[in-house]
Amino acid sequence: MKALETRYVERLADLYPTIAAASTEIINLQAILNLPKGTEHFITDVHGEYEAFAHVLKNGSGSVRRKIDEVFGNTLSQRDKKELATLIYYPKEKLAQVKETETNMEDWYMIHLYRLIEVSKRAASKYTRSKVRKALPKDFAYVIEELITERAEINDKESYYNAIIMTMIRINRAGEFIVAISNLIQRLVVDHLHIVGDIYDRGPGPHLIMDRLLNYHSVDIQWGNHDVLWMGAAAGQQACIANVIRICARYGNLDILEDGYGINLLPLATFALRMYKDDPCSCFSLKGPQRSNQAEMETDLRMHKAISVIQFKIEGQTIRRHPEFGMEERALLHRIDHEKGTVTLDGKEYPMQDMNFPTIDPDDPYRLSAEEQDIMERLEQAFLGCEKLQEHMRFLLSKGGLYKVHNGNLLYHGCVPLNADGSFRKVRIFDQVFQGKSLYDALERYVRKGFFAIEEAERENGKDMMWYIWQSPNSPLFGKDKMATFERYFLKEKETHVEKKNPYYSFLEDSDVVDHIMQEFGLSLKDAYIINGHVPVKCKNGESPIKCNGRVMIIDGGFSKAYQKETGIAGYTLVYNSYGLLLVAHEPFESAEAAIEKGSDIHSENMVIKRVLKRRLVGDTDNGKEIREQIRDLETLLAAYRSGEIKEKI
């Protein structure tokens, strides 16, 4: 035995000090390999839509309802199944509603407690008892374990279970128990959650989604371009900060910053009201819900314009600071002719729709005024000092990355940058050239440097790289030739608004290119899938989310309300259980109140991508590979015990 291996086995012996202990663990691990694989749940591009996101987590994209159907089949009416599902999703709220109308709560409790116990038994059946025990709510752990575990030694099981349930009703704990077991069912129907990017921007509740994810039992996150933008802002990159505030202003969501994260926007508001006092800011109309208060609306418009101008200045500074980014054509302020009221793009002159720029010096257009500089320094300190924001970003860093290979699937948010011929695009990042997987790896390293690098120059490069990831044509998270923010605000000519997609999107039906991408990330070509977000699939126009004969799935179907007119639906989610892959198309979610009051759900259409003849087991997953390695290590320890190389610690 090599010295390093010997030291490792000796450390393993501390955990399993006897032959019996090591043998028992081997038997337990071998048993786990033969359990059905847990259900994976894939969600992307939630864009701050907290209520719809929370509901999809509660129902597991239909997983709860499928469990109810499995347990009760035709023995329950559709109405009763619907009521039971709503009870599982919103137990506290549903109980309050029932108590207002139900005349015999004892009978109601008896019926629904038994139904919930049966569903929880089915949901727990694919896990070890140890894993279920860890998931049990503390207050009712013993009782739930007794009720969902088969007890062969008890002769009169019905009487035993009745006694437990009747006692709970008698001592007025049935309601709390229903809440606990409903939450357990939600926990058990989904074993692991994948967020394939873009938690932030557009919708009003990204901070609430992050709070929810902080407490979720098992999750990974593939960063989207909007997430990296917020990460850059949290790291103190001023161009990212300006973009974050501008987008919040544009979608009427400044409350996210002020109330959700406690960022003080008063200096910006005061500056905007004074500087643009008589400016109608007509180019900066807001999207999303409109404020009822006219004064607040006008303040938002002026803040929107003020931060946009600041953004264009700071982005120009960033571009000039990094000529290696190759983005000089996106520095546009010096291309404005202030006398003629035009801007020159690609050699063509266009009239500007707004020329009121009191803070722009035509001779030095990218210089911030003294007041703008002071505002940005204050905002930078506010973002850096916001404890809640920093906690959320640390979570993204610990649970996330730019891509993930998991159980034979490749997950990423945007694209793999390609050339027009389908080959990997070579991208220079500072002094090195990357392509394909190496580009993803290099960019992720720079994101982490932006937070953790000791050398200031490396940390600053990392911060600026987060802005680059947000909008560079070579960024795998952006995937377009330009971000036409300036043009959309100031130019009416639609041809200037066009953002051409990377050739990647034209090769999604090309099996050779898809094979090349999979091989680049180390995937077997058999039973492998690319799971992708970022670009909304226009379902209403007949576009399919399933590409390349089912090997690529674009699961952004418009979860964000801002996209639902384009897509015609309210998002796709993907469920990968032991029976195969199921793509779920959602209709718009009305509200949690409607779900409780009327029993409405996110009505969904299911598309079976793949159904396996033989149920997939834990042994067929990445976790199964790790368990087999543990078994091999333990067998090495057993051999060392039996050969006398290591002594048992009895």
XYZ file of C-alpha atoms in Angstrom:
650
model
C 0.000 0.000 0.000
C 1.410 3.407 -0.953
C 2.055 5.864 1.866
C -0.675 8.280 0.696
C -3.184 5.463 0.323
C -2.232 4.157 3.755
C -2.869 7.551 5.361
C -6.236 7.794 3.587
C -7.316 4.322 4.732
C -6.215 5.139 8.290
C -8.443 8.245 8.245
C -11.276 6.087 6.904
C -10.682 3.716 9.819
C -11.459 6.588 12.197
C -14.960 6.721 10.693
C -15.418 2.929 10.494
C -13.299 1.558 13.356
C -14.282 -2.126 13.030
C -14.880 -4.779 10.402
C -18.552 -4.768 11.392
C -18.885 -0.984 10.920
C -17.221 -1.019 7.506
C -19.240 -4.052 6.398
C -22.534 -2.467 7.483
C -21.774 0.715 5.541
C -20.921 -1.299 2.411
C -24.259 -3.124 2.670
C -26.127 0.185 3.174
C -24.419 1.847 0.213
C -25.043 -1.156 -2.023
C -28.729 -1.002 -1.120
C -28.890 2.705 -2.007
C -27.549 1.926 -5.499
C -30.685 -0.113 -6.167
C -33.207 2.573 -5.193
C -34.963 4.577 -7.950
C -33.114 7.780 -8.855
C -34.494 10.937 -7.285
C -36.539 13.415 -9.297
C -34.601 16.347 -10.756
C -36.480 19.573 -11.451
C -35.137 22.112 -14.000
C -36.304 25.742 -14.048
C -34.835 28.670 -15.975
C -35.316 32.391 -16.596
C -37.617 33.032 -13.647
C -36.687 36.749 -13.758
C -38.034 37.744 -10.374
C -41.495 36.158 -10.764
C -41.606 34.965 -7.179
C -45.261 33.887 -6.878
C -45.185 31.685 -9.987
C -41.760 30.324 -9.008
C -42.915 29.497 -5.478
C -45.974 27.699 -6.829
C -43.932 25.627 -9.282
C -41.647 24.628 -6.390
C -44.690 23.608 -4.359
C -46.214 21.474 -7.098
C -42.926 20.205 -8.515
C -44.158 20.980 -12.048
C -46.971 18.511 -11.553
C -44.973 15.971 -9.509
C -47.306 16.299 -6.516
C -50.382 15.745 -8.675
C -48.748 12.737 -10.347
C -48.104 11.228 -6.893
C -51.762 11.768 -5.968
C -52.832 10.033 -9.204
C -50.454 7.132 -8.543
C -51.821 6.614 -5.030
C -55.550 7.060 -5.611
C -56.084 6.349 -9.312
C -59.826 6.356 -9.948
C -60.764 5.989 -6.275
C -60.861 9.781 -5.823
C -62.792 12.251 -7.954
C -60.912 14.931 -9.870
C -62.414 17.474 -7.502
C -61.069 15.663 -4.429
C -57.652 15.272 -6.047
C -57.619 18.975 -6.823
C -58.548 19.833 -3.236
C -55.873 17.518 -1.865
C -53.239 19.040 -4.160
C -54.171 22.563 -3.029
C -53.952 21.447 0.596
C -50.422 20.161 -0.019
C -49.362 23.379 -1.777
C -50.907 25.832 0.708
C -51.746 23.912 3.900
C -52.074 26.879 6.293
C -54.162 28.961 3.947
C -56.353 26.045 2.845
C -57.028 25.036 6.452
C -58.148 28.571 7.282
C -60.536 28.474 4.315
C -61.945 25.033 5.241
C -62.603 26.062 8.851
C -64.901 28.845 7.643
C -67.281 26.430 5.881
C -66.729 22.920 7.275
C -69.205 21.889 10.005
C -67.480 18.645 11.022
C -63.760 19.332 11.220
C -63.048 16.025 12.991
C -64.263 14.003 10.013
C -62.492 16.317 7.606
C -59.236 15.877 9.538
C -59.595 12.098 9.570
C -60.180 11.868 5.814
C -57.420 14.247 4.788
C -54.840 13.016 7.283
C -55.154 9.506 5.847
C -54.890 10.816 2.305
C -51.805 12.875 3.131
C -50.175 9.916 4.876
C -50.695 7.726 1.797
C -49.193 10.357 -0.523
C -46.225 10.844 1.795
C -45.630 7.079 1.881
C -45.451 7.013 -1.905
C -43.206 10.101 -2.021
C -40.836 8.581 0.557
C -40.678 5.148 -1.062
C -37.681 5.905 -3.305
C -35.463 7.074 -0.431
C -33.619 5.334 2.373
C -35.193 5.576 5.793
C -32.169 7.591 6.908
C -32.696 10.218 4.187
C -36.407 10.475 4.933
C -35.657 10.831 8.634
C -33.367 13.800 7.922
C -36.171 15.479 5.958
C -38.802 15.062 8.676
C -40.018 18.237 10.419
C -38.648 18.353 13.943
C -41.947 18.741 15.803
C -43.594 15.696 14.202
C -40.599 13.576 13.205
C -41.453 10.598 15.412
C -45.170 10.606 14.591
C -44.677 10.906 10.824
C -42.045 8.167 10.829
C -44.445 5.877 12.675
C -47.274 6.597 10.242
C -45.332 6.227 6.978
C -43.202 3.238 8.015
C -44.486 -0.301 7.694
C -44.413 -1.980 11.121
C -44.500 -5.753 10.634
C -44.489 -6.408 14.385
C -47.829 -4.637 14.903
C -50.800 -6.967 14.469
C -53.626 -4.423 14.378
C -52.062 -1.676 12.243
C -55.332 0.118 11.591
C -56.064 0.458 15.288
C -52.482 1.626 15.941
C -52.608 4.311 13.254
C -56.155 5.364 14.266
C -54.982 5.905 17.812
C -52.194 8.230 16.684
C -54.473 10.248 14.403
C -57.341 10.486 16.898
C -54.963 11.684 19.592
C -53.666 14.460 17.317
C -57.222 15.600 16.619
C -58.183 15.419 20.291
C -55.268 17.561 21.470
C -55.781 20.104 18.648
C -52.554 19.341 16.785
C -54.091 18.035 13.554
C -53.765 21.369 11.757
C -50.079 21.738 12.580
C -49.515 18.125 11.555
C -51.168 18.732 8.167
C -48.860 21.683 7.561
C -45.826 19.587 8.512
C -46.684 16.556 6.377
C -47.686 18.737 3.380
C -44.304 20.460 3.500
C -42.662 17.038 3.745
C -44.446 15.882 0.576
C -43.267 19.014 -1.259
C -39.745 18.234 -0.044
C -39.807 14.577 -1.093
C -41.342 14.790 -4.569
C -38.276 16.698 -5.852
C -34.858 15.414 -4.854
C -32.785 18.114 -6.541
C -33.463 21.479 -8.191
C -31.489 22.954 -11.107
C -31.857 26.685 -11.825
C -30.545 27.214 -15.364
C -29.956 30.938 -15.008
C -31.542 34.387 -14.737
C -33.088 34.663 -11.313
C -32.749 38.451 -11.473
C -34.326 41.411 -13.331
C -37.713 42.265 -14.836
C -39.976 40.724 -12.163
C -40.490 42.217 -8.671
C -39.202 39.429 -6.423
C -35.688 38.124 -7.188
C -34.616 38.749 -3.586
C -37.562 36.627 -2.396
C -36.556 33.837 -4.785
C -33.015 33.954 -3.405
C -34.343 33.774 0.167
C -36.349 30.712 -0.827
C -33.359 29.049 -2.480
C -31.170 29.687 0.563
C -33.384 27.252 2.478
C -33.981 24.753 -0.334
C -32.798 21.244 0.451
C -30.738 20.583 -2.697
C -30.033 23.046 -5.510
C -27.463 24.114 -8.064
C -27.516 27.262 -10.190
C -26.073 27.909 -13.611
C -25.522 31.656 -13.714
C -27.433 33.639 -16.304
C -26.251 36.943 -17.760
C -28.619 38.851 -15.455
C -27.291 36.974 -12.428
C -23.686 37.788 -13.346
C -24.711 41.431 -13.774
C -25.962 41.494 -10.179
C -22.826 39.673 -9.036
C -20.735 42.383 -10.688
C -22.816 45.042 -8.954
C -22.379 43.316 -5.595
C -18.620 43.220 -6.222
C -18.685 46.998 -6.747
C -18.283 47.203 -10.555
C -19.914 50.536 -11.347
C -21.069 49.730 -14.893
C -22.889 46.695 -13.484
C -24.382 48.805 -10.686
C -25.701 51.342 -13.201
C -27.201 48.590 -15.370
C -28.903 46.975 -12.372
C -30.486 50.261 -11.292
C -31.498 51.142 -14.862
C -33.260 47.809 -15.393
C -35.041 48.077 -12.034
C -36.159 51.594 -12.978
C -37.289 50.538 -16.454
C -39.493 47.736 -15.127
C -40.849 49.734 -12.194
C -38.936 47.645 -9.670
C -36.820 50.125 -7.738
C -38.508 48.710 -4.616
C -36.277 45.632 -5.024
C -33.262 47.823 -4.313
C -34.786 50.145 -1.733
C -36.995 47.767 0.266
C -35.589 44.359 -0.681
C -31.920 45.215 -0.236
C -31.981 48.530 1.597
C -30.005 50.397 -1.085
C -30.413 54.160 -0.608
C -31.453 55.714 -3.935
C -32.300 59.142 -2.490
C -29.113 60.870 -3.767
C -29.860 59.600 -7.299
C -33.522 60.651 -7.039
C -32.630 64.144 -5.770
C -30.075 64.594 -8.546
C -32.460 63.316 -11.251
C -35.346 65.570 -10.159
C -33.123 68.643 -10.229
C -31.121 67.861 -13.368
C -34.087 66.722 -15.491
C -36.758 68.862 -13.814
C -38.464 70.068 -17.017
C -37.554 67.059 -19.144
C -40.532 64.814 -20.065
C -38.057 61.896 -20.418
C -40.312 60.506 -23.139
C -37.630 58.094 -24.371
C -37.522 56.514 -20.921
C -41.075 55.275 -20.481
C -41.447 52.430 -18.012
C -42.436 48.848 -18.680
C -44.518 46.689 -16.385
C -47.102 47.931 -13.845
C -47.479 51.699 -13.645
C -47.432 53.582 -10.355
C -50.767 55.205 -9.443
C -48.998 58.201 -7.916
C -48.087 60.663 -10.696
C -45.265 62.287 -8.714
C -43.649 58.897 -8.082
C -44.016 58.021 -11.768
C -42.277 61.224 -12.835
C -39.497 60.615 -10.309
C -38.967 57.123 -11.689
C -38.783 58.466 -15.265
C -36.133 61.000 -14.318
C -34.147 58.463 -12.303
C -34.377 56.131 -15.299
C -32.837 58.744 -17.591
C -30.230 59.901 -15.070
C -28.869 56.408 -14.422
C -28.967 55.538 -18.144
C -26.732 58.482 -19.000
C -24.400 57.553 -16.148
C -24.364 53.958 -17.409
C -23.357 54.959 -20.954
C -20.533 57.063 -19.515
C -19.153 54.362 -17.235
C -19.447 51.698 -19.921
C -17.441 53.937 -22.234
C -14.784 54.254 -19.523
C -14.704 50.461 -19.113
C -14.346 49.934 -22.873
C -11.500 52.452 -23.064
C -9.835 50.858 -20.038
C -9.942 47.452 -21.754
C -9.274 47.782 -25.498
C -8.656 44.010 -25.453
C -12.413 43.545 -24.932
C -12.855 44.588 -28.567
C -15.992 46.611 -27.817
C -14.962 50.099 -28.971
C -17.960 50.268 -31.320
C -20.251 50.182 -28.260
C -18.790 53.418 -26.863
C -21.358 55.739 -28.441
C -21.436 59.068 -26.607
C -18.521 60.537 -28.556
C -20.356 59.688 -31.789
C -23.158 62.159 -30.979
C -23.139 65.452 -32.905
C -24.663 67.838 -30.353
C -25.169 70.642 -32.891
C -26.941 68.493 -35.496
C -28.719 66.272 -32.951
C -27.516 63.075 -34.598
C -25.383 60.030 -33.850
C -23.211 58.118 -36.317
C -23.384 54.316 -36.238
C -21.544 52.104 -38.713
C -20.903 55.110 -40.920
C -24.558 56.170 -41.070
C -26.046 59.223 -39.376
C -29.283 58.901 -37.388
C -31.387 61.639 -35.728
C -31.528 61.424 -31.938
C -34.991 61.502 -30.321
C -33.618 63.147 -27.177
C -30.769 65.656 -26.970
C -31.181 66.960 -23.433
C -27.867 65.925 -21.860
C -26.944 68.583 -19.291
C -24.224 66.420 -17.720
C -22.433 65.379 -20.939
C -19.399 67.408 -21.983
C -19.081 66.980 -25.787
C -15.310 67.370 -25.450
C -15.079 64.676 -22.755
C -18.377 62.754 -22.974
C -17.429 59.802 -20.755
C -16.402 61.904 -17.755
C -18.853 61.818 -14.871
C -19.805 65.162 -13.385
C -18.694 65.706 -9.799
C -22.219 64.956 -8.559
C -22.548 61.844 -10.725
C -19.180 60.647 -9.426
C -20.325 61.175 -5.827
C -23.594 59.301 -6.470
C -21.783 56.317 -7.976
C -19.262 56.161 -5.139
C -22.125 56.141 -2.625
C -23.964 53.453 -4.581
C -20.823 51.342 -4.834
C -20.409 51.452 -1.060
C -24.109 50.688 -0.586
C -23.900 47.578 -2.782
C -20.668 46.422 -1.149
C -22.082 47.036 2.320
C -25.475 45.377 1.823
C -25.311 42.258 3.985
C -28.349 40.605 2.413
C -27.119 41.165 -1.148
C -23.680 39.844 -0.256
C -25.273 36.753 1.327
C -27.243 36.111 -1.859
C -24.144 36.513 -4.018
C -22.109 34.177 -1.793
C -24.875 31.631 -2.285
C -24.671 32.025 -6.067
C -20.910 31.555 -5.874
C -21.126 28.472 -3.659
C -24.011 26.767 -5.456
C -23.386 28.019 -8.945
C -21.184 28.208 -11.984
C -21.377 28.966 -15.685
C -22.269 25.369 -16.592
C -22.782 21.957 -15.044
C -22.482 18.382 -16.257
C -24.828 16.250 -14.175
C -26.210 12.743 -14.707
C -25.266 12.780 -18.379
C -26.796 16.199 -19.062
C -25.042 19.473 -19.937
C -26.647 22.536 -18.377
C -25.834 26.110 -19.338
C -27.790 29.318 -19.679
C -26.755 30.891 -22.971
C -24.701 29.322 -25.736
C -21.324 27.971 -26.758
C -19.967 30.763 -29.014
C -19.534 29.459 -32.566
C -18.248 30.741 -35.886
C -20.410 30.851 -39.003
C -19.140 27.389 -40.017
C -20.145 25.813 -36.672
C -16.618 25.644 -35.244
C -15.836 26.945 -31.753
C -15.126 30.666 -31.741
C -11.694 31.564 -30.349
C -11.967 34.355 -27.787
C -9.083 36.331 -26.326
C -9.392 36.985 -22.598
C -6.600 39.354 -21.636
C -3.437 37.545 -22.787
C -4.864 34.079 -23.522
C -7.173 32.538 -26.126
C -10.022 30.194 -25.168
C -12.835 28.345 -26.906
C -15.611 25.934 -25.985
C -15.336 24.544 -22.470
C -12.070 26.368 -21.755
C -13.831 29.696 -22.401
C -16.502 28.851 -19.840
C -13.860 27.771 -17.324
C -11.749 30.913 -17.831
C -14.710 33.276 -17.448
C -15.890 31.519 -14.304
C -12.410 31.862 -12.793
C -12.513 35.605 -13.449
C -15.935 35.941 -11.809
C -14.532 34.340 -8.674
C -11.405 36.522 -8.851
C -13.695 39.555 -8.838
C -14.742 38.555 -5.328
C -11.760 36.723 -3.886
C -8.491 37.682 -5.642
C -5.875 39.084 -3.257
C -4.071 41.188 -5.860
C -6.070 44.338 -6.562
C -5.361 44.289 -10.314
C -6.674 40.726 -10.614
C -9.750 41.578 -8.551
C -10.481 44.651 -10.706
C -10.085 42.586 -13.881
C -12.507 40.049 -12.436
C -15.063 42.779 -11.716
C -14.775 44.213 -15.221
C -15.038 40.722 -16.667
C -18.497 40.401 -15.093
C -19.610 43.408 -17.127
C -17.962 41.818 -20.201
C -19.940 38.602 -19.588
C -23.115 40.694 -19.382
C -22.869 42.151 -22.883
C -19.848 41.117 -24.932
C -20.588 39.508 -28.338
C -18.101 36.810 -27.303
C -19.817 36.073 -23.995
C -21.479 32.641 -23.818
C -24.154 34.146 -21.552
C -25.102 36.951 -23.942
C -24.766 35.364 -27.383
C -25.617 38.398 -29.556
C -23.552 40.802 -31.637
C -24.493 43.816 -29.494
C -26.719 45.013 -26.680
C -28.720 47.756 -28.383
C -29.758 49.614 -25.210
C -28.637 53.024 -26.492
C -30.356 52.533 -29.849
C -33.643 51.413 -28.308
C -33.777 54.533 -26.141
C -32.704 57.176 -28.625
C -33.288 55.974 -32.209
C -36.611 55.209 -33.867
C -35.052 53.287 -36.783
C -35.829 49.638 -36.059
C -32.833 48.326 -37.982
C -30.572 49.797 -35.308
C -32.386 47.805 -32.588
C -31.604 44.411 -34.109
C -29.381 42.159 -31.998
C -28.079 39.302 -34.148
C -27.791 35.973 -32.383
C -24.576 33.981 -32.311
C -24.438 31.259 -35.027
C -24.914 28.724 -32.190
C -28.662 29.213 -32.459
C -28.726 28.311 -36.153
C -26.892 25.028 -35.472
C -29.226 23.626 -32.809
C -30.650 21.131 -35.311
C -27.196 20.110 -36.585
C -26.289 16.779 -34.976
C -22.578 17.117 -35.851
C -22.305 20.464 -34.043
C -24.326 19.174 -31.084
C -22.056 16.086 -30.927
C -19.006 18.361 -30.959
C -20.340 20.425 -28.044
C -21.189 17.337 -26.002
C -17.755 15.816 -26.599
C -16.099 19.117 -25.679
C -17.726 18.929 -22.238
C -16.880 15.232 -21.795
C -20.340 13.818 -22.407
C -21.127 10.456 -23.898
C -23.162 10.849 -27.083
C -25.589 8.180 -25.902
C -28.491 9.365 -23.724
C -26.950 12.836 -23.263
C -28.923 16.079 -23.387
C -28.152 19.792 -23.534
C -30.508 21.758 -21.296
C -30.478 25.427 -22.211
C -32.224 28.669 -21.229
C -31.801 32.353 -22.128
C -33.742 32.714 -25.411
C -37.556 32.548 -25.081
C -39.140 29.910 -27.306
C -42.015 31.447 -29.268
C -44.476 28.628 -28.773
C -47.377 30.672 -30.178
C -45.547 30.850 -33.535
C -45.136 27.074 -33.634
C -41.519 27.054 -32.421
C -40.560 23.903 -30.525
C -38.348 23.865 -27.427
C -37.066 20.445 -28.483
C -34.164 20.571 -30.929
C -31.954 18.051 -32.730
C -34.334 15.093 -32.331
C -34.758 15.719 -28.623
C -31.073 16.054 -27.737
C -31.261 19.807 -27.022
C -33.984 21.423 -24.932
C -34.464 25.194 -24.730
C -36.581 25.501 -21.606
C -37.089 29.287 -21.544
C -40.738 29.615 -22.471
C -41.526 32.952 -20.874
C -41.645 32.425 -17.120
C -41.234 36.198 -16.926
C -44.473 38.088 -17.578
C -42.464 40.463 -19.763
C -41.994 37.662 -22.332
C -45.366 35.930 -22.236
C -46.838 37.940 -25.129
C -43.916 36.747 -27.259
C -44.023 33.103 -26.223
C -47.741 32.504 -25.757
C -47.129 30.447 -22.601
C -45.714 31.067 -19.112
C -42.568 29.018 -19.224
C -41.246 25.508 -19.528
C -39.866 23.340 -16.780
C -38.266 19.939 -17.075
C -38.745 16.937 -14.799
C -36.247 14.073 -14.905
C -37.357 11.144 -12.763
C -36.617 7.411 -12.731
C -39.041 6.864 -15.634
C -37.544 9.447 -18.011
C -37.718 13.088 -19.079
C -40.902 15.152 -19.059
C -41.084 18.691 -20.457
C -43.864 20.755 -18.880
C -45.388 23.807 -20.615
C -47.116 26.176 -18.194
C -50.006 28.576 -18.551
C -49.846 31.902 -16.670
C -50.186 31.702 -12.899
C -53.059 33.840 -11.638
C -52.090 34.210 -7.970
C -51.577 32.256 -4.760
C -54.921 33.635 -3.541
C -56.724 32.224 -6.584
C -54.978 28.881 -6.125
C -56.297 28.683 -2.555
C -59.752 30.120 -3.156
C -60.588 28.330 -6.417
C -58.135 25.451 -6.305
C -56.559 26.740 -9.526
C -53.140 25.425 -10.458
C -50.642 26.324 -13.148
C -52.362 24.250 -15.796
C -49.707 22.409 -17.728
C -49.194 20.415 -20.881
C -46.733 17.557 -20.563
C -44.451 16.353 -23.339
C -42.618 13.084 -22.812
C -39.076 13.516 -24.133
C -37.943 10.043 -23.177
C -39.505 7.188 -21.273
C -37.229 4.327 -20.262
C -38.246 0.679 -20.290
C -36.128 -0.049 -17.249
C -36.505 2.349 -14.340
C -33.312 4.326 -13.694
C -31.675 3.673 -10.346
C -29.329 5.636 -8.113
C -26.598 3.361 -9.429
C -27.105 4.885 -12.905
C -26.391 8.446 -11.711
C -23.337 10.548 -10.835
C -24.166 9.962 -7.178
C -24.081 6.240 -7.928
C -20.530 6.577 -9.262
C -19.478 8.315 -6.055
C -21.143 5.611 -3.948
C -19.287 2.890 -5.879
C -16.019 4.710 -5.162
C -16.936 4.796 -1.461
C -17.669 1.071 -1.586
C -14.281 0.386 -3.203
C -12.541 2.451 -0.505
C -14.396 0.605 2.237
C -13.512 -2.744 0.674
C -9.854 -1.632 0.725
C -10.281 -0.843 4.429
C -11.846 -4.279 5.027
C -8.925 -5.943 3.278
C -6.496 -3.949 5.436
C -8.313 -5.055 8.605
C -8.296 -8.679 7.528
C -4.648 -8.667 6.456
C -3.560 -7.102 9.729
C -2.220 -3.896 8.129
C -4.682 -1.862 10.208
C -5.993 -2.788 13.635
C -9.647 -2.631 14.574
C -10.473 0.024 17.171
C -12.746 -1.976 19.393
